[in-house]
Coordinates of C-alpha atoms in Angstrom, one line a residue:
X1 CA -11.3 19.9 141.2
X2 CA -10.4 23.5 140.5
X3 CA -13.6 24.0 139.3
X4 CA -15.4 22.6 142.5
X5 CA -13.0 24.7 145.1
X6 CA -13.9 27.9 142.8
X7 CA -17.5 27.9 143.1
X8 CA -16.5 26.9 147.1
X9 CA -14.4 30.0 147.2
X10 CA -16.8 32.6 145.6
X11 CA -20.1 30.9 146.5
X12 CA -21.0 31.3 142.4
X13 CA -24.1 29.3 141.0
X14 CA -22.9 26.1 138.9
X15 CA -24.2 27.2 136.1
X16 CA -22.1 30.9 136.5
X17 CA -18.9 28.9 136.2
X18 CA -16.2 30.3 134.1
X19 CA -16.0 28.3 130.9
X20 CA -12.6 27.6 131.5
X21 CA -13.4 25.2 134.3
X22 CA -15.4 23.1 131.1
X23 CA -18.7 22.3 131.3
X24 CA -20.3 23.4 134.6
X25 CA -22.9 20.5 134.8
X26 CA -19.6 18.1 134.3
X27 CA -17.8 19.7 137.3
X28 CA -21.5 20.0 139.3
X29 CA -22.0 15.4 138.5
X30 CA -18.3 15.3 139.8
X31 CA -18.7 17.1 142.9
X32 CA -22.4 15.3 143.6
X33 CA -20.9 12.1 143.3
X34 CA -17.3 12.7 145.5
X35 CA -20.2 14.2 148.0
X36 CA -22.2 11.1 148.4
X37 CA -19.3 8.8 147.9
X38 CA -16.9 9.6 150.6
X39 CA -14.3 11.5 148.7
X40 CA -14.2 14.6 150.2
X41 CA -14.3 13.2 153.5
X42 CA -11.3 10.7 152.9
X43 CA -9.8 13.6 150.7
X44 CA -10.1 15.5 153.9
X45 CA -8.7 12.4 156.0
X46 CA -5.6 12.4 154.2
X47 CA -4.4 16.2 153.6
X48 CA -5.4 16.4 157.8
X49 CA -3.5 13.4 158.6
X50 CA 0.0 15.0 156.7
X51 CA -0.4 18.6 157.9
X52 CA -0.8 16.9 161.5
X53 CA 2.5 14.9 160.8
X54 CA 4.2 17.7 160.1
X55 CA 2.8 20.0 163.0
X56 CA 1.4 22.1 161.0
X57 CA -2.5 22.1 162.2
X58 CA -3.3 23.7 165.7
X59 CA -5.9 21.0 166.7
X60 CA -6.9 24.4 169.8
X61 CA -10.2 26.0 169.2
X62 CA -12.9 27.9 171.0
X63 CA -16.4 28.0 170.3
X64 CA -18.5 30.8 171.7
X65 CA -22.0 29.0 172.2
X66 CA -24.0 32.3 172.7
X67 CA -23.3 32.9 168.7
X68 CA -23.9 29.3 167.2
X69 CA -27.5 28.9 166.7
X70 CA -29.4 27.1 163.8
X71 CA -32.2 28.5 161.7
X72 CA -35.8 27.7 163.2
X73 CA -35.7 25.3 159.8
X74 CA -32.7 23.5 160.1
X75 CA -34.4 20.9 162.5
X76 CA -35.7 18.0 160.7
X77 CA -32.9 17.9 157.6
X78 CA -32.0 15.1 155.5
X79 CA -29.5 12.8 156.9
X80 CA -28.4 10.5 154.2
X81 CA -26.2 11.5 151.3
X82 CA -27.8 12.0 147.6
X83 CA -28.0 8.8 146.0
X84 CA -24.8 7.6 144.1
X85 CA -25.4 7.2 139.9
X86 CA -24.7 4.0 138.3
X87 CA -21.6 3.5 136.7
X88 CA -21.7 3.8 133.0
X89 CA -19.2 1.3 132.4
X90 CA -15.5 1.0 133.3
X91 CA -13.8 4.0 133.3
X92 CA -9.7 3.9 133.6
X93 CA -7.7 6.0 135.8
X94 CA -6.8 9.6 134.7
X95 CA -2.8 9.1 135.2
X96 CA -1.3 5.8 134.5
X97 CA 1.1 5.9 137.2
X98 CA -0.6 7.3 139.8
X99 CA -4.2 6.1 141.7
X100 CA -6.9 8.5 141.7
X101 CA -6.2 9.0 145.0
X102 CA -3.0 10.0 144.6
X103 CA -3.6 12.8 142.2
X104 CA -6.3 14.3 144.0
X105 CA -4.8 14.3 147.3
X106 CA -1.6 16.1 145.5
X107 CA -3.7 18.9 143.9
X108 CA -5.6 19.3 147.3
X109 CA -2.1 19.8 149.1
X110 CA -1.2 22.5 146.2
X111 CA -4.8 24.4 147.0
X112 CA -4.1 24.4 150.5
X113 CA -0.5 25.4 150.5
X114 CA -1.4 28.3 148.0
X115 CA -4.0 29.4 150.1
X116 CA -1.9 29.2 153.4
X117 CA 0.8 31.6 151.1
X118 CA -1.9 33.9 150.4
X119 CA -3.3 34.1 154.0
X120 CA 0.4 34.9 155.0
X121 CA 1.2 37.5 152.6
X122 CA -2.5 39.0 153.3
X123 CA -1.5 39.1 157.0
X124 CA 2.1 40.5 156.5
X125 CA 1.4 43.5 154.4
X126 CA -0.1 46.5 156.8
X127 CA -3.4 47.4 156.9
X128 CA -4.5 50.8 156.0
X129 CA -5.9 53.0 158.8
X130 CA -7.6 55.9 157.9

């Protein structure tokens, strides 16, 4: 997963992934296959649905229609999701005591509580005006 949300963070090409991540084309089958299987949506689901129990999400925005506008080629695009691989046999859960699930929505809470920590320390130090 840390290798999915890096390349999502810097906008790298899979292939540019530091090795410490593991094998790029591992991390690139992984993220193909959450993508056409619902994952990240339900992934998505689940870390939206605590925030908004707490009161932490500010459901308010505003969309200025004047600057949205799609390519000339965007009309016409795929709809349906990649095709999902077959299975290559039955594969056991990571951690024992803990579903899939479980694990993934915990590290996804830990990404998007250290990024809400960065966000507010970037926003309390003071800018530099020169």
């Amino acid at each position: 997963m840390d290798g999915i949300l890096y390349r999502v963070r810097t906008g790298v090409q899979w292939r540019d992934l530091p090795e410490r991540f593991g094998p790029w084309k591992t991390i690139y089958e992984r993220h193909r296959l959450w993508s056409a299987d619902g994952t990240w949506e339900c992934l998505l689901q689940q870390v939206q649905a605590t925030f908004d129990a707490a009161g932490d999400i500010d459901w308010d925005i505003s969309v200025d229609s004047t600057t949205v506008r799609a390519h000339q080629h965007a009309a016409g695009a795929r709809t349906a999701p990649p095709p999902v691989p077959a299975s290559k046999g039955d594969e056991q859960a990571e951690h024992q005591g803990e579903s899939p699930w479980q694990s993934l929505v915990a590290r996804l809470v830990e990404v998007v509580l250290e990024v809400r920590a960065w966000a507010v320390r970037g926003a309390a130090s003071p800018a530099s005006s020169t």
